[in-house]
CSV table of C-alpha atoms in Angstrom, one decimal:
chain,number,residue,atom,x,y,z
A,21,UNK,CA,-47.0,55.3,-9.7
A,22,UNK,CA,-43.8,56.1,-11.6
A,23,UNK,CA,-41.8,54.5,-8.8
A,24,UNK,CA,-44.0,51.4,-8.9
A,25,UNK,CA,-43.7,51.1,-12.7
A,26,UNK,CA,-40.0,51.5,-12.4
A,27,UNK,CA,-39.8,48.7,-9.9
A,28,UNK,CA,-41.9,46.5,-12.2
A,29,UNK,CA,-39.6,47.1,-15.0
A,30,UNK,CA,-36.5,46.3,-13.0
A,31,UNK,CA,-38.2,43.1,-11.7
A,32,UNK,CA,-39.1,42.1,-15.2
A,33,UNK,CA,-35.6,42.8,-16.5
A,34,UNK,CA,-34.1,40.8,-13.6
A,35,UNK,CA,-36.5,37.9,-14.3
A,36,UNK,CA,-35.5,38.0,-18.0
A,37,UNK,CA,-31.8,38.0,-17.2
A,38,UNK,CA,-32.2,35.1,-14.7
A,39,UNK,CA,-34.3,33.2,-17.1
A,40,UNK,CA,-31.7,33.7,-19.8
A,41,UNK,CA,-28.9,32.7,-17.5
A,42,UNK,CA,-30.8,29.6,-16.5
A,43,UNK,CA,-31.4,28.7,-20.1
A,44,UNK,CA,-27.8,29.3,-21.0
A,45,UNK,CA,-26.7,27.2,-18.1
A,46,UNK,CA,-28.9,24.3,-19.3
A,47,UNK,CA,-27.6,24.7,-22.8
A,48,UNK,CA,-24.0,24.7,-21.5
A,49,UNK,CA,-24.5,21.5,-19.5
A,50,UNK,CA,-23.1,18.7,-21.6
A,51,UNK,CA,-24.4,15.9,-19.2
A,52,UNK,CA,-27.8,15.6,-20.8
A,53,UNK,CA,-29.3,13.3,-23.4
A,54,UNK,CA,-30.7,14.5,-26.7
A,55,UNK,CA,-34.4,13.8,-27.3
A,56,UNK,CA,-34.8,10.1,-28.1
A,57,UNK,CA,-31.4,9.1,-26.8
A,58,UNK,CA,-31.9,5.6,-25.4
A,59,UNK,CA,-29.8,3.2,-23.3
A,60,UNK,CA,-30.6,-0.5,-22.8
A,61,UNK,CA,-29.7,-3.1,-20.2
A,62,UNK,CA,-29.5,-6.7,-21.4
A,63,UNK,CA,-29.3,-9.9,-19.4
A,64,UNK,CA,-30.0,-13.6,-19.4
A,65,UNK,CA,-32.4,-15.3,-17.0
A,66,UNK,CA,-34.3,-12.0,-17.0
A,67,UNK,CA,-36.7,-13.0,-14.2
A,68,UNK,CA,-33.9,-13.4,-11.7
A,69,UNK,CA,-34.4,-10.9,-8.9
A,70,UNK,CA,-30.7,-9.9,-8.9
A,71,UNK,CA,-31.1,-7.8,-12.0
A,72,UNK,CA,-34.0,-5.7,-10.7
A,73,UNK,CA,-32.1,-3.4,-8.3
A,74,UNK,CA,-29.4,-3.0,-11.0
A,75,UNK,CA,-31.9,-1.8,-13.5
A,76,UNK,CA,-33.6,0.4,-10.8
A,77,UNK,CA,-30.5,2.5,-10.4
A,78,UNK,CA,-29.6,2.3,-14.1
A,79,UNK,CA,-33.0,3.8,-14.8
A,80,UNK,CA,-32.6,6.5,-12.1
A,81,UNK,CA,-29.3,7.6,-13.6
A,82,UNK,CA,-30.9,7.7,-17.0
A,83,UNK,CA,-33.7,9.8,-15.7
A,84,UNK,CA,-31.3,12.3,-14.1
A,85,UNK,CA,-29.5,12.6,-17.5
A,86,UNK,CA,-32.9,13.0,-19.3
A,87,UNK,CA,-32.4,9.7,-21.2
A,88,UNK,CA,-34.7,6.8,-22.1
A,89,UNK,CA,-33.9,3.4,-20.7
A,90,UNK,CA,-35.2,-0.2,-21.3
A,91,UNK,CA,-34.8,-3.5,-19.6
A,92,UNK,CA,-34.3,-6.5,-22.0
A,93,UNK,CA,-33.1,-10.1,-22.0
A,94,UNK,CA,-34.2,-13.7,-22.2
A,95,UNK,CA,-35.8,-15.7,-19.4
A,96,UNK,CA,-33.7,-18.8,-20.4
A,97,UNK,CA,-30.2,-19.7,-19.3
A,98,UNK,CA,-29.1,-19.9,-22.9
A,99,UNK,CA,-26.4,-17.8,-24.4
A,100,UNK,CA,-27.7,-18.0,-28.0
A,101,UNK,CA,-31.1,-16.7,-26.9
A,102,UNK,CA,-29.5,-13.9,-24.9
A,103,UNK,CA,-27.5,-12.9,-28.0
A,104,UNK,CA,-30.7,-12.9,-30.0
A,105,UNK,CA,-32.2,-10.3,-27.5
A,106,UNK,CA,-29.0,-8.3,-27.6
A,107,UNK,CA,-29.3,-8.2,-31.4
A,108,UNK,CA,-33.0,-7.2,-31.1
A,109,UNK,CA,-32.0,-4.3,-28.9
A,110,UNK,CA,-29.2,-3.4,-31.2
A,111,UNK,CA,-31.6,-3.2,-34.1
A,112,UNK,CA,-33.2,-0.2,-32.4
A,113,UNK,CA,-29.9,1.6,-32.7
A,114,UNK,CA,-29.7,2.7,-29.0
A,115,UNK,CA,-27.0,5.0,-27.8
A,116,UNK,CA,-25.6,2.3,-25.6
A,117,UNK,CA,-26.1,-1.2,-24.1
A,118,UNK,CA,-25.1,-2.3,-20.6
A,119,UNK,CA,-24.8,-6.1,-21.0
A,120,UNK,CA,-24.2,-9.0,-18.7
A,121,UNK,CA,-22.7,-11.5,-21.1
A,122,UNK,CA,-23.6,-15.0,-20.1
A,123,UNK,CA,-20.4,-16.3,-21.7
A,124,UNK,CA,-17.4,-14.3,-22.7
A,125,UNK,CA,-16.4,-15.5,-26.1
A,126,UNK,CA,-19.8,-15.9,-27.8
A,127,UNK,CA,-20.4,-12.2,-27.1
A,128,UNK,CA,-17.2,-10.9,-28.8
A,129,UNK,CA,-18.8,-10.6,-32.2
A,130,UNK,CA,-22.1,-9.1,-31.1
A,131,UNK,CA,-20.4,-6.5,-28.9
A,132,UNK,CA,-17.8,-5.7,-31.6
A,133,UNK,CA,-20.7,-5.3,-34.2
A,134,UNK,CA,-22.5,-2.9,-31.8
A,135,UNK,CA,-19.3,-0.8,-31.3
A,136,UNK,CA,-18.8,-0.6,-35.1
A,137,UNK,CA,-22.4,0.5,-35.5
A,138,UNK,CA,-21.8,3.4,-33.1
A,139,UNK,CA,-23.6,1.9,-30.0
A,140,UNK,CA,-21.5,2.1,-26.9
A,141,UNK,CA,-21.2,-1.2,-24.8
A,142,UNK,CA,-20.2,-1.6,-21.2
A,143,UNK,CA,-20.3,-5.0,-19.5
A,144,UNK,CA,-21.4,-5.7,-15.9
A,145,UNK,CA,-21.1,-8.5,-13.4
A,146,UNK,CA,-19.6,-10.7,-16.1
A,147,UNK,CA,-17.2,-9.6,-18.8
A,148,UNK,CA,-16.2,-10.2,-22.4
A,149,UNK,CA,-12.6,-9.0,-22.1
A,150,UNK,CA,-11.5,-9.8,-25.6
A,151,UNK,CA,-14.3,-7.7,-27.2
A,152,UNK,CA,-14.3,-4.0,-27.9
A,153,UNK,CA,-16.5,-3.2,-24.9
A,154,UNK,CA,-15.4,0.1,-23.4
A,155,UNK,CA,-15.6,-0.5,-19.7
A,156,UNK,CA,-16.5,-3.2,-17.2
A,157,UNK,CA,-18.2,-2.8,-13.8
A,158,UNK,CA,-18.5,-5.6,-11.2
A,159,UNK,CA,-17.9,-6.4,-7.6
A,160,UNK,CA,-14.6,-8.0,-6.8
A,161,UNK,CA,-15.4,-11.7,-7.4
A,162,UNK,CA,-12.1,-12.8,-6.0
A,163,UNK,CA,-12.8,-10.9,-2.8
A,164,UNK,CA,-16.3,-12.4,-2.6
A,165,UNK,CA,-15.0,-15.9,-2.9
A,166,UNK,CA,-12.2,-15.2,-0.4
A,167,UNK,CA,-14.5,-13.8,2.2
A,168,UNK,CA,-17.0,-16.6,1.8
A,169,UNK,CA,-14.2,-19.2,2.4
A,170,UNK,CA,-13.0,-17.4,5.5
A,171,UNK,CA,-16.5,-17.2,6.9
A,172,UNK,CA,-17.2,-20.8,6.4
A,173,UNK,CA,-13.9,-22.0,7.6
A,174,UNK,CA,-14.1,-19.9,10.8
A,175,UNK,CA,-17.5,-21.3,11.6
A,176,UNK,CA,-16.1,-24.8,11.2
A,177,UNK,CA,-13.0,-24.0,13.4
A,178,UNK,CA,-10.8,-24.5,10.4
A,179,UNK,CA,-11.4,-28.2,10.0
A,180,UNK,CA,-13.9,-30.3,7.9
A,181,UNK,CA,-15.2,-31.2,4.5
A,182,UNK,CA,-16.8,-28.8,2.0
A,183,UNK,CA,-18.1,-28.9,-1.6
A,184,UNK,CA,-19.0,-26.4,-4.3
A,185,UNK,CA,-21.8,-26.1,-6.8
A,186,UNK,CA,-20.9,-24.2,-10.0
A,187,UNK,CA,-21.9,-22.9,-13.4
A,188,UNK,CA,-19.0,-23.6,-15.6
A,189,UNK,CA,-18.4,-21.0,-18.3
A,190,UNK,CA,-20.0,-18.0,-16.6
A,191,UNK,CA,-17.0,-15.7,-15.9
A,192,UNK,CA,-18.0,-14.1,-12.6
A,193,UNK,CA,-19.3,-17.4,-11.1
A,194,UNK,CA,-16.1,-19.2,-12.2
A,195,UNK,CA,-14.0,-16.5,-10.4
A,196,UNK,CA,-16.0,-16.8,-7.2
A,197,UNK,CA,-15.6,-20.6,-7.1
A,198,UNK,CA,-11.9,-20.5,-8.0
A,199,UNK,CA,-11.2,-17.8,-5.3
A,200,UNK,CA,-13.2,-19.8,-2.7
A,201,UNK,CA,-11.2,-23.0,-3.3
A,202,UNK,CA,-7.8,-21.1,-3.5
A,203,UNK,CA,-8.5,-19.4,-0.2
A,204,UNK,CA,-9.3,-22.7,1.5
A,205,UNK,CA,-6.1,-24.3,0.1
A,206,UNK,CA,-3.9,-21.3,1.1
A,207,UNK,CA,-5.2,-20.4,4.5
A,208,UNK,CA,-7.3,-23.4,5.7
A,209,UNK,CA,-5.3,-26.5,4.9
A,210,UNK,CA,-7.4,-28.7,7.2
A,211,UNK,CA,-10.5,-27.8,5.1
A,212,UNK,CA,-10.9,-30.6,2.5
A,213,UNK,CA,-12.7,-30.2,-0.9
A,214,UNK,CA,-14.7,-33.4,-1.4
A,215,UNK,CA,-16.9,-32.6,-4.3
A,216,UNK,CA,-17.8,-30.3,-7.2
A,217,UNK,CA,-21.1,-30.4,-9.1
A,218,UNK,CA,-22.6,-28.3,-11.9
A,219,UNK,CA,-26.0,-27.0,-10.8
A,220,UNK,CA,-26.2,-24.2,-13.5
A,221,UNK,CA,-28.5,-22.0,-11.4
A,222,UNK,CA,-31.1,-24.8,-11.2
A,223,UNK,CA,-32.5,-25.4,-7.7
A,224,UNK,CA,-33.6,-29.0,-8.5
A,225,UNK,CA,-30.1,-29.9,-9.7
A,226,UNK,CA,-28.6,-28.3,-6.7
A,227,UNK,CA,-30.9,-30.2,-4.4
A,228,UNK,CA,-30.0,-33.5,-6.0
A,229,UNK,CA,-26.3,-32.7,-6.0
A,230,UNK,CA,-26.2,-31.9,-2.3
A,231,UNK,CA,-28.2,-35.0,-1.4
A,232,UNK,CA,-25.6,-37.1,-3.4
A,233,UNK,CA,-22.7,-35.3,-1.9
A,234,UNK,CA,-24.0,-35.7,1.6
A,235,UNK,CA,-24.6,-39.4,1.0
A,236,UNK,CA,-21.1,-39.9,-0.3
A,237,UNK,CA,-19.5,-37.8,2.3
A,238,UNK,CA,-21.3,-38.1,5.7
A,239,UNK,CA,-19.0,-35.5,7.3
A,240,UNK,CA,-19.8,-32.8,4.7
A,241,UNK,CA,-20.0,-29.6,6.7
A,242,UNK,CA,-20.4,-26.8,4.1
A,243,UNK,CA,-21.3,-26.1,0.4
A,244,UNK,CA,-20.7,-22.9,-1.5
A,245,UNK,CA,-22.3,-21.7,-4.7
A,246,UNK,CA,-21.8,-18.5,-6.7
A,247,UNK,CA,-25.5,-17.5,-7.1
A,248,UNK,CA,-28.9,-17.7,-5.4
A,249,UNK,CA,-31.1,-20.1,-7.3
A,250,UNK,CA,-28.9,-23.1,-6.5
A,251,UNK,CA,-28.9,-22.2,-2.9
A,252,UNK,CA,-32.6,-22.8,-2.5
A,253,UNK,CA,-32.3,-26.4,-3.5
A,254,UNK,CA,-29.1,-26.8,-1.6
A,255,UNK,CA,-30.6,-25.5,1.6
A,256,UNK,CA,-33.6,-27.8,1.3
A,257,UNK,CA,-31.3,-30.8,0.9
A,258,UNK,CA,-29.2,-29.6,3.9
A,259,UNK,CA,-32.3,-29.2,6.0
A,260,UNK,CA,-33.5,-32.7,5.2
A,261,UNK,CA,-30.1,-34.0,6.2
A,262,UNK,CA,-30.4,-32.5,9.7
A,263,UNK,CA,-29.1,-29.0,9.1
A,264,UNK,CA,-25.4,-29.7,9.7
A,265,UNK,CA,-24.3,-28.5,6.2
A,266,UNK,CA,-23.7,-24.8,6.1
A,267,UNK,CA,-25.0,-23.2,2.8
A,268,UNK,CA,-23.0,-20.2,1.7
A,269,UNK,CA,-23.7,-18.3,-1.5
A,270,UNK,CA,-23.4,-15.1,-3.5
A,271,UNK,CA,-26.4,-12.9,-4.3
A,272,UNK,CA,-29.8,-12.8,-2.6
A,273,UNK,CA,-33.5,-12.8,-3.3
A,274,UNK,CA,-36.6,-12.8,-1.1
A,275,UNK,CA,-36.6,-16.5,-0.6
A,276,UNK,CA,-32.9,-16.6,0.2
A,277,UNK,CA,-33.4,-13.8,2.7
A,278,UNK,CA,-36.3,-15.7,4.4
A,279,UNK,CA,-34.0,-18.7,4.7
A,280,UNK,CA,-31.1,-16.7,6.1
A,281,UNK,CA,-33.4,-15.3,8.7
A,282,UNK,CA,-34.7,-18.7,9.5
A,283,UNK,CA,-31.2,-20.1,9.9
A,284,UNK,CA,-31.6,-22.5,6.9
A,285,UNK,CA,-28.8,-20.6,5.0
A,286,UNK,CA,-25.5,-19.6,6.6
A,287,UNK,CA,-25.0,-16.4,4.7
A,288,UNK,CA,-24.4,-14.6,1.4
A,289,UNK,CA,-22.0,-12.2,-0.2
A,290,UNK,CA,-24.2,-9.8,-2.2
A,291,UNK,CA,-22.8,-7.3,-4.8
A,292,UNK,CA,-24.0,-3.8,-4.5
A,293,UNK,CA,-26.5,-4.0,-7.3
A,294,UNK,CA,-27.6,-0.4,-7.1
A,295,UNK,CA,-24.1,1.0,-7.6
A,296,UNK,CA,-23.6,-1.5,-10.4
A,297,UNK,CA,-26.5,-0.1,-12.2
A,298,UNK,CA,-26.0,3.6,-11.4
A,299,UNK,CA,-22.3,3.6,-12.2
A,300,UNK,CA,-22.9,1.2,-15.1
A,301,UNK,CA,-25.1,3.8,-16.7
A,302,UNK,CA,-22.6,6.6,-16.2
A,303,UNK,CA,-19.8,4.6,-17.7
A,304,UNK,CA,-22.1,3.8,-20.6
A,305,UNK,CA,-23.1,7.4,-21.1
A,306,UNK,CA,-19.5,8.5,-21.0
A,307,UNK,CA,-18.5,5.8,-23.4
A,308,UNK,CA,-21.0,7.3,-25.9
A,309,UNK,CA,-19.7,10.8,-25.4
A,310,UNK,CA,-15.9,10.6,-25.5
A,311,UNK,CA,-15.7,14.0,-27.2
A,312,UNK,CA,-16.2,15.6,-23.8
A,313,UNK,CA,-12.6,15.0,-22.8
A,314,UNK,CA,-9.2,15.6,-24.3
A,315,UNK,CA,-6.8,13.4,-22.3
A,316,UNK,CA,-3.1,13.6,-22.5
A,317,UNK,CA,-2.5,10.2,-24.0
A,318,UNK,CA,-2.6,8.5,-27.4
A,319,UNK,CA,-6.3,8.0,-27.5
A,320,UNK,CA,-6.8,10.0,-30.8
A,321,UNK,CA,-3.9,8.3,-32.5
A,322,UNK,CA,-4.8,4.8,-31.4
A,323,UNK,CA,-8.6,5.2,-31.8
A,324,UNK,CA,-9.1,4.1,-28.2
A,325,UNK,CA,-12.2,5.5,-26.5
A,326,UNK,CA,-10.8,8.0,-24.1
A,327,UNK,CA,-13.7,7.4,-21.6
A,328,UNK,CA,-12.7,3.7,-21.3
A,329,UNK,CA,-12.2,2.5,-17.8
A,330,UNK,CA,-10.9,-1.1,-17.6
A,331,UNK,CA,-12.6,-2.0,-14.3
A,332,UNK,CA,-14.8,-0.4,-11.7
A,333,UNK,CA,-15.5,-2.2,-8.4
A,334,UNK,CA,-19.1,-1.5,-7.2
A,335,UNK,CA,-18.5,-3.3,-3.8
A,336,UNK,CA,-20.5,-5.9,-2.0
A,337,UNK,CA,-22.3,-6.5,1.3
A,338,UNK,CA,-22.3,-9.4,3.7
A,339,UNK,CA,-25.9,-10.6,4.3
A,340,UNK,CA,-26.7,-12.3,7.6
A,341,UNK,CA,-29.8,-12.7,9.7
A,342,UNK,CA,-29.0,-9.4,11.4
A,343,UNK,CA,-29.2,-7.2,8.3
A,344,UNK,CA,-31.3,-9.3,5.9
A,345,UNK,CA,-34.3,-7.0,6.2
A,346,UNK,CA,-32.4,-4.3,4.3
A,347,UNK,CA,-32.3,-6.4,1.1
A,348,UNK,CA,-35.9,-7.2,0.3
A,349,UNK,CA,-36.8,-6.0,-3.2
A,350,UNK,CA,-40.5,-5.5,-2.6
A,351,UNK,CA,-39.9,-3.2,0.4
A,352,UNK,CA,-37.2,-1.3,-1.5
A,353,UNK,CA,-39.5,-0.8,-4.5
A,354,UNK,CA,-42.3,0.4,-2.2
A,355,UNK,CA,-40.0,2.9,-0.5
A,356,UNK,CA,-38.9,4.2,-3.9
A,357,UNK,CA,-42.4,4.3,-5.3
A,358,UNK,CA,-41.5,3.0,-8.8
A,359,UNK,CA,-42.6,0.1,-11.0
A,360,UNK,CA,-39.1,-1.5,-11.2
A,361,UNK,CA,-38.4,-3.3,-14.4
A,362,UNK,CA,-41.8,-2.4,-15.8
A,363,UNK,CA,-40.7,1.2,-16.6
């Protein structure tokens, strides 16, 4: 009996020591949120499927850090309305906001105001480089446009006419278009740009633009656009014209994937949205907690946030009929067993 009681005492003591060690380890772990510490993601055209996987991984990182997260934005393609939702989020005094600024300059003042308030700000997919935002994460828009140009030109044996649809003023879209055209001019001199039209992420405008371009240029062989919504209209117009116009884009959604598999869309360059959200959260959390590092630089003297990283590349994938099944949002959400942007 004495031996048994002694063993119980030793076991209890060991359990107490282990429990205390575990509690101490948790207390010593700085990579955890305080109760109520909240991080927000803010976008324009909030119903666009592109954002959903970004928020899914933003949310997962938040959960792993023990933080609260929220998805916010405006359903309209309107910078003033997006800024209004940004300000609404800011009024909650969150720890940080991961924002996709529709246009760079209009967001300078709201972002600076957030930083001055003590809310960390990181931009993603599009930037406001003249603001006080701490970091910026995106795919390499120049590489995306360059790859898209090479893919189209190779499919056309390096000769033919092409056009572009664009959304002037949106930083990442402008870079994709500029890179696409620059690559054609530099590497594929026999590829001729015959038209540019502003579709502004509107499928109807894209449909009408491609019909007009095809009528004016019967030899039009390809059209590139920097986002998915326009591609739906462009592909419909191309299909009605006999299918000879190759539609190339950036980003995907379920409809685009269906059309790629059906051969109605040539292909897409798709940013790695999950990494954009996951690493975006980590950059944002670090931006809020610069006291965790003591770098050998002039950060303290200058007031610069020592956690600031000018640019992080989240990578991109090439979507074709062969791998399109890997990019369906509904299947992804079912596999993960979550409610997406609703939580």
